[in-house]
Short mmCIF file of C-alpha atoms in Angstrom, two decimals:
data_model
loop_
_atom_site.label_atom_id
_atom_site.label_comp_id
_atom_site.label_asym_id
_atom_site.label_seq_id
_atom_site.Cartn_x
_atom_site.Cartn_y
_atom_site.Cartn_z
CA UNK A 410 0.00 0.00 0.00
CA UNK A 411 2.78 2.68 1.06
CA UNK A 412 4.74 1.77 -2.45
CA UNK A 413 1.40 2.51 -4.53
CA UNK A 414 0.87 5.52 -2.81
CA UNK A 415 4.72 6.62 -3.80
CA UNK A 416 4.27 5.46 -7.10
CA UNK A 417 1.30 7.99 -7.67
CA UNK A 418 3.29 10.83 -5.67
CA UNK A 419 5.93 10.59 -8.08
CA UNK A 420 4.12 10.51 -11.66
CA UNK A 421 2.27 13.35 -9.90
CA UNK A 422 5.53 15.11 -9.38
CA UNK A 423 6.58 14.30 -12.97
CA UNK A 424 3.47 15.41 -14.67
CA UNK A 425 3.61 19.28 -12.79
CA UNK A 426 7.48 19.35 -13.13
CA UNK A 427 7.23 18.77 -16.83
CA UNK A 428 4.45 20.78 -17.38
CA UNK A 429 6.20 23.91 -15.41
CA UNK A 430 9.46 23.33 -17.47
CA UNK A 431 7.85 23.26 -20.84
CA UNK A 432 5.40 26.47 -20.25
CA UNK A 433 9.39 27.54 -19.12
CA UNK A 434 11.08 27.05 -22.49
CA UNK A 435 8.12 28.27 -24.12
CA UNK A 436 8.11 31.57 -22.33
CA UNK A 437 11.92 31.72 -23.11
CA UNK A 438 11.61 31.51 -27.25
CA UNK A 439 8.36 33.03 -27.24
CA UNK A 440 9.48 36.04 -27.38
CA UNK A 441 11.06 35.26 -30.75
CA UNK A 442 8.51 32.93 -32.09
CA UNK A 443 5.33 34.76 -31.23
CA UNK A 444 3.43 36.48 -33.37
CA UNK A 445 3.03 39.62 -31.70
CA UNK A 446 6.00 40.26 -30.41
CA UNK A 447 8.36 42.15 -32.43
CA UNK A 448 11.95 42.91 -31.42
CA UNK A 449 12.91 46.33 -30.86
CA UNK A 450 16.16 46.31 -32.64
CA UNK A 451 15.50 44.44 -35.77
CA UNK A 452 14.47 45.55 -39.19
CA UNK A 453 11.25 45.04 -40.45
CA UNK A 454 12.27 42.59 -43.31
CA UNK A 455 8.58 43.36 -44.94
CA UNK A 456 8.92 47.17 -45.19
CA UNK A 457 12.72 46.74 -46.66
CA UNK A 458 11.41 44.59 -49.41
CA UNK A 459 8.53 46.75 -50.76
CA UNK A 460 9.12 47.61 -53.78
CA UNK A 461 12.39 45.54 -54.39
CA UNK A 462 12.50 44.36 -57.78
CA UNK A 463 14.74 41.31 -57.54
CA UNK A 464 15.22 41.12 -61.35
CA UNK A 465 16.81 44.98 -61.87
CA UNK A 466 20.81 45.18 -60.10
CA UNK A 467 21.48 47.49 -57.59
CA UNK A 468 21.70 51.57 -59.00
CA UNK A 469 20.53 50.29 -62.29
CA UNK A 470 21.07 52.81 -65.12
CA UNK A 471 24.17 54.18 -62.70
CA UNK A 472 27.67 52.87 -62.35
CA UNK A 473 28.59 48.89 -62.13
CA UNK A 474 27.71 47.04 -59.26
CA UNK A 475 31.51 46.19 -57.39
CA UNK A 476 31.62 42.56 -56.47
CA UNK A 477 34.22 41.36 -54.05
CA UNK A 478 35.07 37.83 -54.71
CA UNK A 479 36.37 35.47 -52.24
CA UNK A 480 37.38 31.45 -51.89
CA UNK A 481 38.28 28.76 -49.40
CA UNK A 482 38.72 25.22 -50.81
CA UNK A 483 37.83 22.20 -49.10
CA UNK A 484 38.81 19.94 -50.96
CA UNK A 485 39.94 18.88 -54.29
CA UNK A 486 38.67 15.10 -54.50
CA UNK A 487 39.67 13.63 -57.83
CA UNK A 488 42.27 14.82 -60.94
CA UNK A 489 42.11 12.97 -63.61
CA UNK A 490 44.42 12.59 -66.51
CA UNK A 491 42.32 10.47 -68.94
CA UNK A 492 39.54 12.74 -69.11
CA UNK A 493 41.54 16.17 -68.33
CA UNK A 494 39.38 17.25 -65.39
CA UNK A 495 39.34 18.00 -61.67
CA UNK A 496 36.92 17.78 -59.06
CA UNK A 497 37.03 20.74 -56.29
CA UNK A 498 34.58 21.49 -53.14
CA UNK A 499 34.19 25.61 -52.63
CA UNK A 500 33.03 28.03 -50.34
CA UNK A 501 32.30 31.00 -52.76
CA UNK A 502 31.52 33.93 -50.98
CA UNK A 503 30.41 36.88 -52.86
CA UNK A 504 29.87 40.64 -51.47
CA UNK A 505 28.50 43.58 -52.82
CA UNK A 506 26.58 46.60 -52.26
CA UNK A 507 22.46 47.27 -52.29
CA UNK A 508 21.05 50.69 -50.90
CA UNK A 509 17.50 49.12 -51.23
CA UNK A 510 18.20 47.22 -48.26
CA UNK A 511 20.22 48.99 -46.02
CA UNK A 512 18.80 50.11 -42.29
CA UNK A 513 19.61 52.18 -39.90
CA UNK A 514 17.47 50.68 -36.92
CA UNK A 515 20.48 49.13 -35.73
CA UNK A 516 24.49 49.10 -36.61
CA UNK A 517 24.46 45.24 -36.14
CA UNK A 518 24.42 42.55 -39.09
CA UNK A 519 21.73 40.44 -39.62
CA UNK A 520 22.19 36.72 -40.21
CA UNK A 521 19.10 35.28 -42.47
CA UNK A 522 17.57 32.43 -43.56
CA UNK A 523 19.29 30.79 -46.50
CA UNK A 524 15.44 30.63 -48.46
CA UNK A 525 15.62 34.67 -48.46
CA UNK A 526 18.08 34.37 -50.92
CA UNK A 527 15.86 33.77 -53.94
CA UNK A 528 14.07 36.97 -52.57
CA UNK A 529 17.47 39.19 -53.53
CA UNK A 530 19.24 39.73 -56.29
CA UNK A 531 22.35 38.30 -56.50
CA UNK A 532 25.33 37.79 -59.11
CA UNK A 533 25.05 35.54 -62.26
CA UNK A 534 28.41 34.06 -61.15
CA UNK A 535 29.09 30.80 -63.22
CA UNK A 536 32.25 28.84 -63.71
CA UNK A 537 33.50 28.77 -67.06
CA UNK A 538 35.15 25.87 -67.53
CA UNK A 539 33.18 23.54 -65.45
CA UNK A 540 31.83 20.91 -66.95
CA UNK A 541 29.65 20.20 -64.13
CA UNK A 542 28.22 21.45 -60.67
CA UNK A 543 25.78 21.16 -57.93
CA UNK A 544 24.76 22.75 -54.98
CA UNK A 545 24.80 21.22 -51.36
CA UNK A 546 21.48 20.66 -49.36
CA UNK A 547 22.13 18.55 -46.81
CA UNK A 548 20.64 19.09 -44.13
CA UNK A 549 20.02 22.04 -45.85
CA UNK A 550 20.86 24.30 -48.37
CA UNK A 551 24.74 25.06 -47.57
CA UNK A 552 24.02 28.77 -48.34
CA UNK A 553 24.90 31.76 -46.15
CA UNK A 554 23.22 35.46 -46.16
CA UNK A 555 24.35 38.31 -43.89
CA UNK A 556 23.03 42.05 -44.40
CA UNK A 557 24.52 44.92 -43.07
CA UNK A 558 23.14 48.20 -42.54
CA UNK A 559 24.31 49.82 -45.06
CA UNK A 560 22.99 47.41 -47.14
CA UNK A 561 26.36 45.34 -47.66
CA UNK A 562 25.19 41.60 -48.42
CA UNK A 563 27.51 38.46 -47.92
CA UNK A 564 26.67 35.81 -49.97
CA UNK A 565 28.09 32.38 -49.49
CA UNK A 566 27.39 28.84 -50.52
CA UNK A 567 29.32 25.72 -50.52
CA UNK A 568 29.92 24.67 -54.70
CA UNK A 569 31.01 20.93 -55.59
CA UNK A 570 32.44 21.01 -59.56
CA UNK A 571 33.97 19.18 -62.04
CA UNK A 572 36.77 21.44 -63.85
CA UNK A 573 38.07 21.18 -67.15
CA UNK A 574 41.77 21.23 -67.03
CA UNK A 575 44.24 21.29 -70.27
CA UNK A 576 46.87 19.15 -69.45
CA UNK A 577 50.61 18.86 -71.71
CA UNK A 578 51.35 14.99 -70.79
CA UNK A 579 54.52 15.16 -72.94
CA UNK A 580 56.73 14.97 -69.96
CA UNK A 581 54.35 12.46 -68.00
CA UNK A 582 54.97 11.23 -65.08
CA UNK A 583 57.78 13.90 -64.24
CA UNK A 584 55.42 16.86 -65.72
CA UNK A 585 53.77 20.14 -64.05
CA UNK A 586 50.36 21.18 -64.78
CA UNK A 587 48.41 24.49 -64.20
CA UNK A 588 44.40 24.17 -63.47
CA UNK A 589 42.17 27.10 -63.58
CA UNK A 590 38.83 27.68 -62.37
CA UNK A 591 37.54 30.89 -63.95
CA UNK A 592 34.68 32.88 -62.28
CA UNK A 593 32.63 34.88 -64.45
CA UNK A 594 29.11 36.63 -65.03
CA UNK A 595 26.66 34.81 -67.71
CA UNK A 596 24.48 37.54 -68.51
CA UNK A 597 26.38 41.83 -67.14
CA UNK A 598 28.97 42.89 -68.49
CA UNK A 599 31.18 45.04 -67.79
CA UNK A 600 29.03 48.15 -67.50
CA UNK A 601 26.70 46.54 -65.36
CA UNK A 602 29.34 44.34 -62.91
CA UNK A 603 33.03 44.48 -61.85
CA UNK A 604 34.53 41.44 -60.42
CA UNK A 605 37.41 41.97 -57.77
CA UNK A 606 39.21 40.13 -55.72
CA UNK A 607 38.62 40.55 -52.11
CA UNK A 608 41.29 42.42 -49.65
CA UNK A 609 41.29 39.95 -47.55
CA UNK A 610 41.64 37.35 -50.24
CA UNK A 611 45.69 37.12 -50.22
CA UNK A 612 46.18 33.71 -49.78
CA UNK A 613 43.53 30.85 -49.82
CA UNK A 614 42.66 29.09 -47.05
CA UNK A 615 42.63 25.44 -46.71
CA UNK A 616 44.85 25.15 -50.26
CA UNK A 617 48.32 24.89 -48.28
CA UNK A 618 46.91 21.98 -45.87
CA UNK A 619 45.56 20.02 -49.08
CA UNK A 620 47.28 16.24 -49.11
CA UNK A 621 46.55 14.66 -52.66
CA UNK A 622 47.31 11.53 -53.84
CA UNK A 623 49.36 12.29 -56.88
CA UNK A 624 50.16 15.57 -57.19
CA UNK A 625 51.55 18.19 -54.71
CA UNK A 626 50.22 21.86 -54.85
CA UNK A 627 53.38 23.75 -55.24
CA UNK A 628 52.14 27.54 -56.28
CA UNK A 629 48.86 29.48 -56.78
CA UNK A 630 47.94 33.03 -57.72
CA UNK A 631 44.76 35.13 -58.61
CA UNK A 632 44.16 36.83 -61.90
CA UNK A 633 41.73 39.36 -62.94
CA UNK A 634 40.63 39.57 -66.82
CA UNK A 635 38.38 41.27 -69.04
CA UNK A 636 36.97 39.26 -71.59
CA UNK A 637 36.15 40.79 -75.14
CA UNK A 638 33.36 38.74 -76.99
CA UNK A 639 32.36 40.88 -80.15
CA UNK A 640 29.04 39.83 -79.98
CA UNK A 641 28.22 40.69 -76.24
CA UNK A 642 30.96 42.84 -75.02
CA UNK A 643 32.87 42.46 -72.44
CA UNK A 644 33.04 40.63 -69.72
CA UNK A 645 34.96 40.94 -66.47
CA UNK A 646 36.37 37.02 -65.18
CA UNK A 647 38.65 36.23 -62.15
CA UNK A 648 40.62 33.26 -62.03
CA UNK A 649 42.41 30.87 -59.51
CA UNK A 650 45.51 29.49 -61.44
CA UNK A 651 47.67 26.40 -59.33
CA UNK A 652 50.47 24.94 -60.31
CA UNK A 653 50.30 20.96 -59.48
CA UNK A 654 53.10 18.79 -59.59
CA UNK A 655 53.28 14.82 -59.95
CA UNK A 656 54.40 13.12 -57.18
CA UNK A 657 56.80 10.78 -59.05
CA UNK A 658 57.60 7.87 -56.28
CA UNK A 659 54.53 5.90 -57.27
CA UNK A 660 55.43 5.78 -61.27
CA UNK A 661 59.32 4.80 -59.92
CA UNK A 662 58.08 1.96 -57.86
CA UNK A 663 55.04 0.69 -60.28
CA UNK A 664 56.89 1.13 -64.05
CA UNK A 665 60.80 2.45 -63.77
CA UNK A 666 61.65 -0.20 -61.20
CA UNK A 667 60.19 -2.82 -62.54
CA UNK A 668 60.96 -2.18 -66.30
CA UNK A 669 64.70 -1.70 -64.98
CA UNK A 670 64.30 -5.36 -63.22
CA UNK A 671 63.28 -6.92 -66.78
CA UNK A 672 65.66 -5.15 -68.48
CA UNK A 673 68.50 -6.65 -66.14
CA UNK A 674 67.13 -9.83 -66.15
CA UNK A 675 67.18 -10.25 -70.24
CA UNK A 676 70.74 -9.84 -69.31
CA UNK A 677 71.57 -13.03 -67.26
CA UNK A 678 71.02 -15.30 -70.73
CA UNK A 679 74.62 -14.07 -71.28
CA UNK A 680 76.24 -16.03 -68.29
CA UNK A 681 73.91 -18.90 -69.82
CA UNK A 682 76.26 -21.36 -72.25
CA UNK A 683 75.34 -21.68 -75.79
CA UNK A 684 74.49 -24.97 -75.90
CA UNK A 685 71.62 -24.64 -73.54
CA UNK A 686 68.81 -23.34 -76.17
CA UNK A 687 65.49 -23.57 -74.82
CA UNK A 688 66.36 -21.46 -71.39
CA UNK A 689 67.74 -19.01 -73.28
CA UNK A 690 65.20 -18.61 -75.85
CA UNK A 691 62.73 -18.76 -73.16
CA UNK A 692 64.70 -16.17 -70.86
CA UNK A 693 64.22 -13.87 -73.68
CA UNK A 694 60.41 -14.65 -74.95
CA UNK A 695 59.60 -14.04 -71.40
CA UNK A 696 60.78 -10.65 -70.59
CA UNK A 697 59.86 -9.21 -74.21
CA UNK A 698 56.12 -10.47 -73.70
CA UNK A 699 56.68 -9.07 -70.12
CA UNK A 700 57.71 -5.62 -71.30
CA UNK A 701 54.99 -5.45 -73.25
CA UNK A 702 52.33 -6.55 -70.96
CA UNK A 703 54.02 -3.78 -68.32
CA UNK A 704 53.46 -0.90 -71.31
CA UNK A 705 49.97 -1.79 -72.08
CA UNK A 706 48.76 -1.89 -68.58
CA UNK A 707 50.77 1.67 -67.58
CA UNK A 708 48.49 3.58 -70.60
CA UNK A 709 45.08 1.92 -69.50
CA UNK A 710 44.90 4.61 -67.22
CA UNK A 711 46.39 7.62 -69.80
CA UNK A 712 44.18 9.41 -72.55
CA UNK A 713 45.22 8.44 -76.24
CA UNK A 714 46.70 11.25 -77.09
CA UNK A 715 49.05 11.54 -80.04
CA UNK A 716 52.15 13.07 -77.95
CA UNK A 717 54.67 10.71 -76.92
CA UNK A 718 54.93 10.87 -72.98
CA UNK A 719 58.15 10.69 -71.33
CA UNK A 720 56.70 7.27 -69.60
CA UNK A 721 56.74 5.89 -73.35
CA UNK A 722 59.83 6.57 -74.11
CA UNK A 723 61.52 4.97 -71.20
CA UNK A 724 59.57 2.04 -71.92
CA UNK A 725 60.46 1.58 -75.83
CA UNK A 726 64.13 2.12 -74.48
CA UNK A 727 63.37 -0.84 -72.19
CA UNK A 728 61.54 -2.91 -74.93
CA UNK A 729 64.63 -2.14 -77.81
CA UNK A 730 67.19 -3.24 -74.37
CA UNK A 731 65.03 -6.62 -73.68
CA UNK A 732 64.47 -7.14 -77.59
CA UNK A 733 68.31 -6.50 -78.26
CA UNK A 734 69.09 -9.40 -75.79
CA UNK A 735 67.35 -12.26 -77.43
CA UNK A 736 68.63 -11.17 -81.11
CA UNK A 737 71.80 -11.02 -79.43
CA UNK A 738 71.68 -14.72 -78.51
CA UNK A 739 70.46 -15.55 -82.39
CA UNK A 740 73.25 -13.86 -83.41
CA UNK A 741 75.91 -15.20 -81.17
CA UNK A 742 73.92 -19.10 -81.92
CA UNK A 743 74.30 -18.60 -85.78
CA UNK A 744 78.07 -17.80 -85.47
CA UNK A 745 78.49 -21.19 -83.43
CA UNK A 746 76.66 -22.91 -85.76
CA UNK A 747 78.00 -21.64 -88.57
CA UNK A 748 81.49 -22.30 -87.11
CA UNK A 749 80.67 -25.64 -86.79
CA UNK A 750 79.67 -26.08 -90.71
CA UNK A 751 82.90 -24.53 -91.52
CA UNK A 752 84.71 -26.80 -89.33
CA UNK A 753 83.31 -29.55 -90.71
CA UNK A 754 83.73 -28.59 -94.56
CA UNK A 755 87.65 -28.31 -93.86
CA UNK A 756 87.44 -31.09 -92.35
CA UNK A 757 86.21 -33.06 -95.56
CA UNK A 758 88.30 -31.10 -97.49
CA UNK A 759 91.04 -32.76 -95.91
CA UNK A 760 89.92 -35.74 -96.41
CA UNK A 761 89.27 -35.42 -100.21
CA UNK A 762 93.03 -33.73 -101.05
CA UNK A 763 94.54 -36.24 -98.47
CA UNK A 764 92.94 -39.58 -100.95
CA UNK A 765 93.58 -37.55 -104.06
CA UNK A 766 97.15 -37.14 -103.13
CA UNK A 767 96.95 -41.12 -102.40
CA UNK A 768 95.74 -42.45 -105.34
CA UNK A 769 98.44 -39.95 -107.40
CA UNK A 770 101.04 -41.61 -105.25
CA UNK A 771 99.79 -45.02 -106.17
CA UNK A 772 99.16 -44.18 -109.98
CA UNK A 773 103.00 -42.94 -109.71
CA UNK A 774 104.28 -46.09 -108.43
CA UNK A 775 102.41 -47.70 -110.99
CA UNK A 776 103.80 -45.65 -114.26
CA UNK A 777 107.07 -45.83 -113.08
CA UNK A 778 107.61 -49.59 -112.59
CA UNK A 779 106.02 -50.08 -116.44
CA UNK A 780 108.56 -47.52 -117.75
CA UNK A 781 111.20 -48.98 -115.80
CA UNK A 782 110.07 -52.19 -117.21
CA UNK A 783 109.89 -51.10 -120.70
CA UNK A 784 113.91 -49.38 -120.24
CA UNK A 785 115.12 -52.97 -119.31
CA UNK A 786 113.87 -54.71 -122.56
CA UNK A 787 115.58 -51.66 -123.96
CA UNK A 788 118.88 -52.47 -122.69
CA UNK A 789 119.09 -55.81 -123.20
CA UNK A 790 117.56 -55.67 -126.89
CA UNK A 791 120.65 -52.96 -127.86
CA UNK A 792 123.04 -51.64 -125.61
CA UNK A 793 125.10 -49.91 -128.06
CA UNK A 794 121.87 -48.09 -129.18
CA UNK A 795 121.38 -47.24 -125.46
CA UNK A 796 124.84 -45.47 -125.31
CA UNK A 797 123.90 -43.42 -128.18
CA UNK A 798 120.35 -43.10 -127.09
CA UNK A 799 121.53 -41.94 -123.72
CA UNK A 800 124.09 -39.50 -125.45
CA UNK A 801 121.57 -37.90 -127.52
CA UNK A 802 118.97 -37.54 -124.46
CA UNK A 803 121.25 -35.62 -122.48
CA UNK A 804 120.26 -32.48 -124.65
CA UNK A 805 116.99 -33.74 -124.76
CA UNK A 806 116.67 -33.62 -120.81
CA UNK A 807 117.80 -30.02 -121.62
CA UNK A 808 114.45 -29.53 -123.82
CA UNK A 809 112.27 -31.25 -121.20
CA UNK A 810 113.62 -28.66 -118.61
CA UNK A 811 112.67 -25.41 -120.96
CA UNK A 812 109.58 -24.76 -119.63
CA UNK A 813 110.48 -24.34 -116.11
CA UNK A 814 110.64 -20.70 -116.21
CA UNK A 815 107.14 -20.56 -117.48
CA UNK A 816 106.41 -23.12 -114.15
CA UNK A 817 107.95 -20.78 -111.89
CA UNK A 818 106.28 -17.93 -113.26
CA UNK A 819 102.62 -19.30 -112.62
CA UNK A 820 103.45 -20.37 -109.08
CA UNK A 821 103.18 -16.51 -108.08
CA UNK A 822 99.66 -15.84 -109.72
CA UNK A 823 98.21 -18.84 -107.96
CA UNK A 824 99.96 -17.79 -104.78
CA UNK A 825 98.28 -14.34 -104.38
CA UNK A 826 94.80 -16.12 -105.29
CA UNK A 827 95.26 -18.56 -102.48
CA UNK A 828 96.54 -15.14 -100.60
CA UNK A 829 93.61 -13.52 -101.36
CA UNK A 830 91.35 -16.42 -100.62
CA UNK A 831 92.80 -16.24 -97.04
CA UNK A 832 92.19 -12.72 -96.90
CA UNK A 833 88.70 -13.13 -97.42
CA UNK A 834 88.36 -15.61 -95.19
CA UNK A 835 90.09 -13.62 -92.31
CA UNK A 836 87.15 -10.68 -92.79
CA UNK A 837 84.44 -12.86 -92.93
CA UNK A 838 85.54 -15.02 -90.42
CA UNK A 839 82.81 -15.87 -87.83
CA UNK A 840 83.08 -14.79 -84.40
CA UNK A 841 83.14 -17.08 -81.52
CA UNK A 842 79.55 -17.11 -79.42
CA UNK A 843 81.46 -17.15 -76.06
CA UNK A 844 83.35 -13.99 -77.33
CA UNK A 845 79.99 -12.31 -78.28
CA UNK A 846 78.46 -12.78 -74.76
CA UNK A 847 81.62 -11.70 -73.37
CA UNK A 848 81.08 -8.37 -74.86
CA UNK A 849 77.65 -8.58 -74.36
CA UNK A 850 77.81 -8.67 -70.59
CA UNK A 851 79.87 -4.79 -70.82
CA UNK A 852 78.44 -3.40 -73.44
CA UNK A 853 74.61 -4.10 -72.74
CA UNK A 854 74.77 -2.44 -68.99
CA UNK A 855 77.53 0.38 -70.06
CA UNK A 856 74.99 1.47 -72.60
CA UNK A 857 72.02 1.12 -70.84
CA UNK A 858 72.86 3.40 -67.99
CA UNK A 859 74.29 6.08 -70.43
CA UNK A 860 70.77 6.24 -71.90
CA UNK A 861 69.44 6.51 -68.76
CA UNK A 862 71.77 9.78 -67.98
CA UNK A 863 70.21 10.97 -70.86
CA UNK A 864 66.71 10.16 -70.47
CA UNK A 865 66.53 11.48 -66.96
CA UNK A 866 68.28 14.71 -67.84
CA UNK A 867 66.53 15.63 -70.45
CA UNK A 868 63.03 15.40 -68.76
CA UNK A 869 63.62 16.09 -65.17
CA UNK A 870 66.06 19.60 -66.04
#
């Protein structure tokens, strides 16, 4: 019984307390919220806006409306080189001047609703080279107005875009690029509206502190233009011009190492002997189709442009490197081989003038037992005829030897043909395949990293 009768003491309590602390809050904001109860100090927003005309600028007919122009960047989310673009997050905040709406019920500025803005008139501001842009709303519309008394308005709202940005990718990945976003009004010219950059705009804020993933803001500046368009006039634009470099570690690590690393290892099928064919030929297949996959992967990501980017080069340098290697090895195999043929044409060479000589011996032998022979049944048949024949071929010995001038002088001609034979084969002699990959193992490295001087001076200076 005593806990029911604490139970109802308490929701009794609850239901007064509540009820006291909610006619409380009410009396606190009711002053703002009621009806009719008007604040001494503020403006009456209904009597400034009779007889605004929202579609006619400020002093219309009279000098240009100033507009002070000013920008923070939040972020800049994506920069892409394939479709030349870059997206960037804003604060634009725009100030200028309207005596329809200044006050002078107080000297403090008013902070409004961001719906009053399609009440005023405000710039045509557009970006020129955007290719697209939205407004934020969420939670609502990321818009800020603030009204002075003398009729000073600050207009701000929070901008997400997607920027055109020309982009020279001949010296890609080591290149610099300059983005623009150019502010500028659609419809007044210049005798209705003057951009300016704000006095307090000197440096942008947020820009410094930006961290991207590929590029590294390194300088920024503002520029004020007037555009001539002969069929509209002109046309006053202010632009934000930064200079972005490439962060190059990422490209070193993902393409230059690793091309480097092929290129080197198309080199160790020069420590590899001739005779072993199918890992060299393989050695060599592989890092050409390697090469090749590694170049047509790195421009999946580039725009095909018809300038040659510095990336390109250093990768057809690679390709002719890991290409020279295996023709290298056909070269040096062709020269064994052909070695070998020669080798084994003297060889039978040999063996044909060594049984020629043979069988001349033989034939020799032969003739001069028959003439011997033949002399015998000479002597015996007439010796006295032999001492006279042998007399009278004494002189005739004499007329065999006549000719042996003529003999002598022939043995000089084919002398210098056998000389010049030798000759010739001296310069075309083949060069030995362990010799070739002896050289090879200097010359490919000692040439490689002289190109290299060269390729990284001439696009990094």
């Amino acid at each position: 019984m005593e806990s029911l009768t604490f139970f109802m003491s308490s929701v009794a309590v609850l239901f007064f307390g509540g009820d006291i602390f909610t006619r409380a809050m009410l009396s606190d904001i009711g002053e703002y919220v009621g009806t009719d109860i008007q604040i001494s100090w503020l403006p009456n927003l209904d009597d400034l806006m009779k007889g605004y005309a929202r579609n006619f600028r400020p002093g219309i007919g009279g000098p240009p409306v100033n507009v002070a122009m000013a920008i923070e960047v939040a972020s800049i989310d994506h920069i892409s080189e394939a479709n030349m673009e870059y997206t960037m997050t804003v604060f634009l905040r725009q100030s200028w001047q309207d005596n329809r709406l200044s006050y002078n019920h107080t000297n403090k500025t008013l902070g409004l609703d961001s719906r009053f803005v399609d009440k005023l008139w405000v710039p045509d501001t557009f970006i020129v080279n955007a290719k697209s842009a939205w407004f934020h709303d969420v939670t609502v519309e990321n818009k800020l107005i603030r009204l002075q008394p003398n009729g000073v308005i600050l207009y701000s709202s929070r901008i997400t875009s997607t920027v055109a940005c020309d982009m020279d990718l001949t010296k890609y990945p080591m290149d610099e690029q300059e983005c623009m976003l150019d502010l500028e009004s659609y419809g007044y010219s210049s005798e209705d509206i003057v951009y300016h950059w704000s006095d307090s705009q000197k440096h942008i804020h947020g820009l410094d502190k930006l961290e991207l993933s590929q590029f590294t803001i390194i300088d920024y500046r503002f520029v004020t233009e007037m555009m001539n368009f002969k069929s509209a006039g002109r046309f006053p634009r202010l632009s934000l011009r930064f200079q972005l470099r490439r962060n190059r570690g990422v490209y070193i690590i993902q393409s230059y190492m690793p091309s480097i690393l092929l290129v080197a290892m198309s080199w160790v099928s020069f420590w590899i002997s001739q005779s072993a064919v199918p890992a060299r030929v393989t050695l060599g297949i592989t890092t050409v189709l390697t090469m090749t996959t590694l170049m047509v992967s790195a421009r999946s990501s580039l725009p095909r442009a018809s300038a040659i980017k510095a990336l390109d080069v250093y990768f057809w340098i690679c390709y002719v490197f890991v290409f020279a290697a295996l023709i290298e090895y056909a070269f040096a195999h062709y020269n064994a081989d052909y070695r070998l043929k020669e080798k084994a044409k003297v060889k039978a060479n040999k063996l044909t003038s060594e049984s020629i000589v043979k069988n001349g011996k033989q034939a020799m032998v032969l003739f001069s037992l028959s003439v011997t022979g033949m002399n015998q049944g000479v002597v015996i048949s007439n010796r006295q005829g032999r001492t006279q024949r042998s007399g009278s071929e004494i002189p005739g010995e004499g007329g065999t030897e006549e000719p042996e001038p003529s003999r002598r002088r022939s043995r000089p001609v084919e002398e210098s043909k056998e000389d010049k034979k030798c000759c010739s084969k001296c310069v075309c002699k083949p060069i030995d395949a362990d010799t070739i990959d002896i050289y090879a193992r200097a010359v490919f490295p000692f040439a490689f990293a002289v190109v290299n001087v060269i390729y990284w001076v001439a696009y990094t200076m």
